[in-house]
């Protein structure tokens, strides 16, 4: 397994011969960059890790799926064979960080901007903003979004943010009851809600996945971008169609039941596998970038075994359990398999990364963006990893959470603005014991000052 820029700067790594894959991986220290060009076998088709054709992009955003869930991250409570396969055949990132809740995270990931620039209200995206949908559409991509919208605007908003086609839940904030997104779902397509005779007894993510598969079929001869913010595994926790309880489950009456969470994770992973199988079936798998990332930590009601320890989900918490999310990227034509990337990734980084993949720069009309592309990290090009990441977190939820928290962190240290608390998040990931100023090493004192200067510059 190839390690990209590990945290220990001076450690040398041996070149490993991977069984059945004639690929040499050069391993570098975290202060060096990396260049490689390799050949890998995928489904019997030899693929040189460069391409002259714009890649298709399928971007899957899991809802409330923290880093404690996938098996490839040490999770022991769930079955995630397809996410694990993506990590095995592509690149797994260990230091991808979101906001602690979904709405701020989605605005950030779609626009490439820190929340203080464009986030004011829960469940709303300012219609003057531009998204990665707009960016990919301007590059000639056919675009689709399916699953959880939660950005308001309805049909006009969805098209205005760059999506040609859609099948969504929670598309209009005011005036329309949200309804279920699992059994008997409320589905919004072509500016209207689907009638009950098309949704009753059905499952939301089945409908969204089927529409995505149809989109892939329709656009298999042209570059396409499919954004799939699947509604799994958010509450209410309930049976999937693979559970015997599904047939008799009453979507409006049965209480949320955490015992179904493992089944929901398994069903989400199953949908990922179905999408990958479709890409293979229509002949576009090799040149499709497939991304899976969680939008924030796992719900606090959920306890999971991870590497032999029982951990509580950290959703809504600003510590590592609330913001560290799984990110796996698979691209047979572009990413050498079996890599673990320990560099920092911020949610603002996705928009410029997708722009680089499509060969387009971000237009000046998009205004100030904050992301740093990690595209070259994917393909083995020259890059400079992030030294820090930042979060401006003022969720303004429907339940009245308006508390503003701002922080800067790197792999080891984290500083909260205003509160002036400084943590070693390796030794203290749950942030229980701030480092006292009198006990800071000279390096820690310098690092804290550097973080405060960054915080002061971001307003």
Coordinates of C-alpha atoms in Angstrom, one line a residue:
X1 CA 0.0 0.0 0.0
X2 CA 1.4 3.4 -1.0
X3 CA 1.5 6.1 1.6
X4 CA 1.2 9.7 0.3
X5 CA 3.1 12.2 2.4
X6 CA 2.9 10.6 5.9
X7 CA 3.0 12.8 8.9
X8 CA 6.4 11.6 10.1
X9 CA 8.7 13.8 7.8
X10 CA 11.9 11.8 8.0
X11 CA 10.6 8.2 7.7
X12 CA 11.5 6.3 4.5
X13 CA 9.2 3.9 2.9
X14 CA 10.2 0.9 0.8
X15 CA 8.9 0.3 -2.7
X16 CA 6.3 -2.5 -2.5
X17 CA 5.5 -4.9 -5.3
X18 CA 1.7 -5.4 -5.4
X19 CA 0.6 -8.9 -6.3
X20 CA -0.8 -9.3 -9.8
X21 CA -0.2 -5.6 -10.6
X22 CA 3.0 -4.6 -12.3
X23 CA 3.2 -1.1 -10.7
X24 CA 6.1 0.6 -8.8
X25 CA 5.1 3.2 -6.3
X26 CA 7.6 5.7 -5.2
X27 CA 7.1 6.8 -1.6
X28 CA 8.1 10.3 -0.5
X29 CA 8.4 12.1 2.7
X30 CA 5.8 14.8 3.6
X31 CA 8.2 17.6 2.5
X32 CA 8.6 16.2 -1.0
X33 CA 6.2 16.0 -4.0
X34 CA 5.5 12.9 -6.0
X35 CA 5.4 12.1 -9.7
X36 CA 4.4 8.8 -11.1
X37 CA 3.0 7.2 -14.2
X38 CA 1.8 3.7 -13.9
X39 CA -0.2 1.0 -15.7
X40 CA -2.9 -0.9 -14.0
X41 CA -5.3 -3.7 -15.0
X42 CA -9.0 -3.0 -14.5
X43 CA -11.6 -5.6 -15.6
X44 CA -9.1 -7.0 -18.0
X45 CA -8.5 -3.7 -19.8
X46 CA -5.0 -2.2 -19.6
X47 CA -5.3 1.5 -18.7
X48 CA -2.4 4.0 -18.8
X49 CA -2.8 6.5 -16.0
X50 CA -3.2 9.5 -18.3
X51 CA -6.2 10.4 -20.5
X52 CA -6.8 12.9 -23.2
X53 CA -10.6 12.6 -22.8
X54 CA -12.4 14.6 -20.1
X55 CA -13.3 12.2 -17.4
X56 CA -16.9 11.6 -16.3
X57 CA -17.4 12.4 -12.6
X58 CA -19.8 10.7 -10.1
X59 CA -19.7 12.5 -6.8
X60 CA -21.5 10.6 -4.0
X61 CA -22.1 12.5 -0.7
X62 CA -23.1 10.2 2.2
X63 CA -25.4 11.8 4.8
X64 CA -24.2 11.5 8.4
X65 CA -21.4 9.1 7.6
X66 CA -18.3 9.8 9.7
X67 CA -14.9 8.2 9.4
X68 CA -15.9 5.6 12.0
X69 CA -18.2 3.9 9.5
X70 CA -16.3 2.3 6.6
X71 CA -14.4 -0.9 7.2
X72 CA -11.4 0.5 5.3
X73 CA -11.1 3.1 8.0
X74 CA -11.1 0.5 10.8
X75 CA -14.8 0.3 11.3
X76 CA -16.0 -3.1 12.6
X77 CA -19.8 -2.6 13.0
X78 CA -20.8 -2.3 9.3
X79 CA -20.5 -3.9 5.9
X80 CA -19.0 -1.5 3.3
X81 CA -17.4 -3.7 0.6
X82 CA -17.9 -1.2 -2.2
X83 CA -16.4 1.8 -0.3
X84 CA -13.6 -0.6 0.7
X85 CA -13.1 -1.6 -2.9
X86 CA -12.9 2.1 -3.9
X87 CA -10.1 2.5 -1.4
X88 CA -8.3 -0.6 -2.5
X89 CA -8.4 0.3 -6.2
X90 CA -8.0 4.1 -5.8
X91 CA -7.0 6.6 -3.1
X92 CA -8.2 6.8 0.5
X93 CA -7.8 10.1 2.3
X94 CA -7.5 10.0 6.1
X95 CA -7.6 13.8 6.8
X96 CA -10.7 15.1 5.0
X97 CA -12.6 17.6 7.1
X98 CA -16.2 18.9 6.8
X99 CA -18.4 21.1 8.9
X100 CA -20.1 19.4 11.8
X101 CA -23.6 19.6 10.2
X102 CA -24.9 19.0 6.7
X103 CA -26.2 22.3 5.5
X104 CA -23.0 24.3 6.1
X105 CA -21.0 21.4 4.7
X106 CA -23.1 21.3 1.5
X107 CA -22.8 25.0 0.8
X108 CA -19.1 24.8 1.3
X109 CA -18.4 21.8 -0.8
X110 CA -20.6 23.0 -3.7
X111 CA -19.3 26.5 -3.9
X112 CA -15.6 26.2 -2.8
X113 CA -16.1 29.0 -0.3
X114 CA -15.8 29.3 3.5
X115 CA -19.2 29.8 5.1
X116 CA -18.6 33.4 6.1
X117 CA -18.7 34.3 2.4
X118 CA -22.1 32.9 1.4
X119 CA -23.9 31.0 4.2
X120 CA -26.6 32.8 6.2
X121 CA -29.5 30.5 6.7
X122 CA -30.0 26.8 7.2
X123 CA -31.2 25.0 4.1
X124 CA -30.7 27.9 1.7
X125 CA -28.0 28.7 -0.9
X126 CA -27.9 32.3 -2.1
X127 CA -29.1 32.2 -5.8
X128 CA -26.3 34.6 -6.8
X129 CA -23.7 31.9 -6.0
X130 CA -22.2 29.5 -8.4
X131 CA -21.5 25.8 -7.8
X132 CA -19.5 22.9 -9.1
X133 CA -22.6 22.2 -11.2
X134 CA -22.2 25.5 -13.0
X135 CA -18.5 24.9 -13.4
X136 CA -18.8 21.5 -15.0
X137 CA -21.7 22.5 -17.1
X138 CA -19.6 25.4 -18.5
X139 CA -17.0 22.8 -19.4
X140 CA -19.5 21.0 -21.6
X141 CA -20.6 18.4 -19.1
X142 CA -24.1 17.0 -18.9
X143 CA -25.2 17.5 -15.3
X144 CA -27.5 15.7 -12.9
X145 CA -28.2 15.9 -9.2
X146 CA -30.2 13.2 -7.2
X147 CA -31.0 12.7 -3.6
X148 CA -31.0 15.3 -0.8
X149 CA -31.0 19.0 -2.0
X150 CA -31.7 21.0 1.1
X151 CA -30.7 24.3 -0.6
X152 CA -34.2 25.7 -1.4
X153 CA -35.0 27.3 -4.8
X154 CA -37.0 24.5 -6.4
X155 CA -36.8 24.0 -10.1
X156 CA -35.3 27.5 -10.9
X157 CA -32.7 27.1 -8.2
X158 CA -31.6 23.7 -9.2
X159 CA -31.2 24.7 -12.9
X160 CA -29.6 28.0 -11.8
X161 CA -26.9 26.1 -9.9
X162 CA -25.9 24.2 -13.0
X163 CA -27.9 21.0 -13.1
X164 CA -29.7 20.0 -16.3
X165 CA -31.7 17.1 -14.7
X166 CA -32.6 16.1 -11.2
X167 CA -34.6 13.9 -8.8
X168 CA -34.6 15.3 -5.3
X169 CA -35.9 15.4 -1.8
X170 CA -36.3 18.6 0.2
X171 CA -36.0 20.9 -2.7
X172 CA -38.2 23.8 -1.4
X173 CA -37.8 25.1 2.1
X174 CA -40.9 27.1 2.6
X175 CA -44.5 26.3 1.6
X176 CA -44.0 22.6 0.9
X177 CA -44.0 19.9 3.6
X178 CA -40.7 18.0 3.4
X179 CA -42.1 14.5 3.8
X180 CA -40.3 11.2 3.9
X181 CA -37.1 10.4 2.1
X182 CA -37.1 6.7 2.8
X183 CA -40.3 4.7 2.5
X184 CA -43.2 6.5 0.7
X185 CA -40.8 9.3 -0.3
X186 CA -41.6 12.8 -1.4
X187 CA -39.7 13.2 -4.7
X188 CA -39.4 16.4 -6.7
X189 CA -38.8 16.2 -10.4
X190 CA -39.4 18.7 -13.3
X191 CA -40.8 21.3 -10.9
X192 CA -43.4 19.1 -9.2
X193 CA -43.8 16.4 -6.6
X194 CA -44.3 12.9 -8.0
X195 CA -47.8 11.6 -7.3
X196 CA -48.3 9.1 -4.6
X197 CA -49.0 6.3 -7.0
X198 CA -45.4 6.6 -8.1
X199 CA -43.9 6.7 -4.6
X200 CA -46.1 4.8 -2.3
X201 CA -44.4 1.7 -0.9
X202 CA -41.2 2.6 -2.6
X203 CA -37.9 3.8 -1.2
X204 CA -36.4 7.2 -1.9
X205 CA -32.8 6.2 -2.6
X206 CA -34.0 3.5 -5.0
X207 CA -35.8 6.2 -7.0
X208 CA -32.9 8.6 -6.9
X209 CA -30.5 5.8 -7.9
X210 CA -32.6 4.6 -10.8
X211 CA -32.8 8.2 -12.1
X212 CA -29.0 8.4 -11.9
X213 CA -28.6 5.2 -13.8
X214 CA -30.9 6.5 -16.5
X215 CA -28.9 9.7 -16.7
X216 CA -25.7 7.6 -17.2
X217 CA -27.4 5.6 -20.0
X218 CA -28.5 8.8 -21.7
X219 CA -25.1 10.5 -21.5
X220 CA -22.6 7.6 -21.9
X221 CA -21.2 9.1 -25.1
X222 CA -20.5 12.6 -23.6
X223 CA -18.8 13.8 -20.5
X224 CA -21.2 13.9 -17.6
X225 CA -21.2 15.0 -14.0
X226 CA -23.5 13.3 -11.6
X227 CA -23.8 14.7 -8.0
X228 CA -25.5 12.2 -5.8
X229 CA -26.1 13.4 -2.2
X230 CA -27.7 10.2 -1.2
X231 CA -30.2 10.5 1.7
X232 CA -28.7 7.5 3.6
X233 CA -27.8 7.3 6.5
X234 CA -29.6 10.3 8.1
X235 CA -32.4 9.7 10.6
X236 CA -35.1 8.6 10.9
X237 CA -33.4 5.2 11.3
X238 CA -35.7 2.8 9.6
X239 CA -35.7 -0.5 7.6
X240 CA -34.5 -0.6 4.0
X241 CA -36.1 -2.7 1.3
X242 CA -33.7 -5.5 2.2
X243 CA -35.1 -5.8 5.7
X244 CA -38.2 -7.9 6.4
X245 CA -39.7 -5.1 8.4
X246 CA -39.9 -2.8 5.4
X247 CA -43.2 -4.2 4.1
X248 CA -45.1 -3.4 7.2
X249 CA -43.2 -0.2 8.2
X250 CA -45.3 2.9 8.5
X251 CA -43.3 5.9 7.4
X252 CA -45.4 8.4 9.2
X253 CA -45.9 6.4 12.4
X254 CA -43.0 4.2 13.4
X255 CA -40.4 5.8 15.6
X256 CA -36.8 6.1 14.5
X257 CA -34.9 2.9 15.5
X258 CA -31.1 2.9 15.7
X259 CA -31.0 -0.9 15.3
X260 CA -31.6 -0.3 11.6
X261 CA -28.5 1.8 11.2
X262 CA -26.2 -1.0 10.2
X263 CA -28.7 -2.1 7.5
X264 CA -28.9 1.5 6.2
X265 CA -25.1 1.7 5.9
X266 CA -25.1 -1.7 4.0
X267 CA -27.9 -0.4 1.7
X268 CA -26.0 2.8 1.0
X269 CA -22.9 0.8 0.1
X270 CA -25.1 -1.5 -2.1
X271 CA -26.2 1.6 -4.1
X272 CA -22.6 2.6 -4.6
X273 CA -21.9 -0.8 -6.0
X274 CA -25.0 -0.6 -8.3
X275 CA -23.7 2.7 -9.7
X276 CA -20.2 1.3 -10.3
X277 CA -21.7 -1.7 -12.0
X278 CA -23.7 0.6 -14.3
X279 CA -20.6 2.5 -15.3
X280 CA -18.9 -0.8 -16.2
X281 CA -21.9 -2.0 -18.1
X282 CA -22.1 1.0 -20.4
X283 CA -18.3 1.1 -20.9
X284 CA -17.3 4.3 -19.1
X285 CA -16.0 3.0 -15.8
X286 CA -12.3 3.3 -16.7
X287 CA -12.6 7.0 -17.4
X288 CA -15.0 8.0 -14.6
X289 CA -13.8 9.7 -11.4
X290 CA -15.9 8.2 -8.6
X291 CA -15.8 10.1 -5.3
X292 CA -17.4 9.0 -2.0
X293 CA -17.3 11.4 1.0
X294 CA -19.3 11.9 4.1
X295 CA -20.9 15.2 4.9
X296 CA -20.2 15.3 8.6
X297 CA -19.8 13.0 11.6
X298 CA -22.0 10.0 12.5
X299 CA -25.1 10.8 14.6
X300 CA -24.5 10.9 18.3
X301 CA -27.1 8.2 18.9
X302 CA -24.9 5.7 17.1
X303 CA -22.1 3.8 18.8
X304 CA -19.6 1.9 16.6
X305 CA -16.6 -0.4 17.0
X306 CA -13.5 1.1 15.4
X307 CA -10.2 -0.7 15.7
X308 CA -11.3 -2.5 18.8
X309 CA -12.8 0.6 20.6
X310 CA -16.4 1.6 21.0
X311 CA -16.9 5.2 19.8
X312 CA -19.8 7.6 19.8
X313 CA -20.8 9.4 16.7
X314 CA -19.7 13.0 16.7
X315 CA -22.3 14.8 14.5
X316 CA -22.7 18.5 15.5
X317 CA -19.4 18.4 17.5
X318 CA -16.6 20.6 16.3
X319 CA -13.9 18.0 17.3
X320 CA -12.4 15.3 15.1
X321 CA -15.4 13.0 15.6
X322 CA -17.7 15.6 14.1
X323 CA -15.6 16.8 11.2
X324 CA -13.2 14.0 10.1
X325 CA -15.0 12.2 7.3
X326 CA -14.2 9.3 4.9
X327 CA -13.1 10.2 1.4
X328 CA -12.3 7.6 -1.2
X329 CA -11.6 8.4 -4.9
X330 CA -11.5 5.8 -7.7
X331 CA -10.5 6.5 -11.3
X332 CA -9.0 3.6 -13.2
X333 CA -7.5 5.8 -15.9
X334 CA -6.0 8.3 -13.6
X335 CA -5.3 7.0 -10.0
X336 CA -2.8 4.3 -9.2
X337 CA -4.5 1.8 -6.8
X338 CA -4.0 1.2 -3.1
X339 CA -2.9 4.6 -2.0
X340 CA -3.4 6.2 1.4
X341 CA -3.2 10.0 1.4
X342 CA -2.7 11.6 4.8
X343 CA -2.7 15.2 3.6
X344 CA -5.3 17.7 4.8
X345 CA -8.4 18.1 2.6
X346 CA -10.9 20.9 3.2
X347 CA -14.5 20.9 1.8
X348 CA -13.6 24.0 -0.2
X349 CA -11.1 22.0 -2.1
X350 CA -13.6 19.9 -4.2
X351 CA -14.7 22.7 -6.5
X352 CA -11.2 23.5 -7.8
X353 CA -10.3 19.8 -7.9
X354 CA -13.3 19.1 -10.2
X355 CA -12.4 22.1 -12.3
X356 CA -8.9 20.8 -12.8
X357 CA -10.3 17.4 -13.7
X358 CA -12.4 19.0 -16.4
X359 CA -9.6 21.2 -17.6
X360 CA -11.3 24.5 -16.6
X361 CA -10.3 27.4 -14.4
X362 CA -12.7 29.0 -12.0
X363 CA -14.2 32.1 -13.6
X364 CA -13.6 35.5 -12.0
X365 CA -17.4 35.9 -11.8
X366 CA -17.5 33.2 -9.1
X367 CA -15.9 35.7 -6.7
X368 CA -13.4 34.8 -4.0
X369 CA -13.0 31.0 -3.6
X370 CA -11.0 29.3 -0.9
X371 CA -10.2 25.8 -2.0
X372 CA -6.9 24.3 -3.0
X373 CA -7.1 21.6 -5.7
X374 CA -5.9 18.2 -4.8
X375 CA -6.2 16.9 -8.4
X376 CA -2.4 16.5 -8.8
X377 CA -2.4 14.4 -5.7
X378 CA -4.8 12.0 -7.4
X379 CA -2.8 11.6 -10.6
X380 CA 0.7 11.7 -9.1
X381 CA 1.6 15.2 -10.3
X382 CA 3.6 17.8 -8.5
X383 CA 1.8 19.5 -5.6
X384 CA 2.1 21.3 -2.3
X385 CA -0.1 19.9 0.4
X386 CA -2.1 22.1 2.7
X387 CA -0.4 23.3 5.8
X388 CA -3.7 24.1 7.6
X389 CA -7.5 24.1 7.2
X390 CA -10.1 26.6 8.4
X391 CA -13.8 26.4 9.4
X392 CA -16.2 29.2 10.0
X393 CA -19.1 27.4 11.7
X394 CA -22.4 29.3 12.4
X395 CA -25.0 26.7 11.5
X396 CA -28.2 28.9 12.1
X397 CA -30.2 25.7 12.3
X398 CA -34.0 25.5 12.3
X399 CA -33.6 24.7 16.0
X400 CA -31.9 28.0 16.7
X401 CA -28.2 27.1 16.9
X402 CA -26.6 30.4 16.0
X403 CA -23.3 30.0 18.0
X404 CA -20.3 31.0 15.9
X405 CA -17.1 28.9 16.2
X406 CA -14.1 29.5 14.0
X407 CA -10.9 27.4 14.0
X408 CA -7.7 26.6 12.2
X409 CA -6.0 23.3 12.5
X410 CA -3.3 21.1 11.0
X411 CA -2.6 17.4 11.6
X412 CA -1.6 18.0 15.2
X413 CA -2.8 21.3 16.6
X414 CA -6.1 23.3 16.6
X415 CA -6.9 26.8 17.6
X416 CA -10.3 28.3 18.2
X417 CA -10.8 32.0 17.5
X418 CA -12.0 34.3 20.3
X419 CA -12.1 31.5 22.8
X420 CA -8.3 31.3 22.5
X421 CA -8.2 27.6 23.2
X422 CA -5.4 25.5 21.7
X423 CA -5.4 21.7 21.5
X424 CA -3.1 18.9 20.5
X425 CA -5.8 16.9 18.6
X426 CA -3.6 13.8 18.2
X427 CA -3.2 13.4 22.0
X428 CA -6.7 14.9 22.7
X429 CA -9.0 14.3 19.7
X430 CA -12.1 15.0 21.8
X431 CA -10.6 18.3 22.9
X432 CA -11.0 17.9 26.7
X433 CA -7.8 19.5 27.8
X434 CA -6.5 22.7 26.2
X435 CA -2.8 23.3 26.2
X436 CA -2.0 25.8 28.9
X437 CA 0.1 28.8 27.7
X438 CA 2.7 28.1 30.4
X439 CA 3.2 24.6 29.2
X440 CA 3.5 25.3 25.5
X441 CA 6.8 24.4 23.8
X442 CA 8.5 27.0 21.6
X443 CA 7.1 25.3 18.5
X444 CA 3.6 25.3 19.9
X445 CA 3.8 29.0 20.8
X446 CA 4.9 29.8 17.2
X447 CA 2.2 27.5 15.8
X448 CA -0.5 29.1 17.8
X449 CA 0.6 32.6 16.7
X450 CA 0.6 31.4 13.1
X451 CA -3.0 30.1 13.4
X452 CA -4.2 33.3 15.0
X453 CA -2.8 35.3 12.1
X454 CA -4.7 33.1 9.7
X455 CA -7.9 33.5 11.7
X456 CA -7.4 37.3 11.7
X457 CA -7.1 37.3 7.9
X458 CA -10.3 35.4 7.3
X459 CA -13.3 37.7 7.7

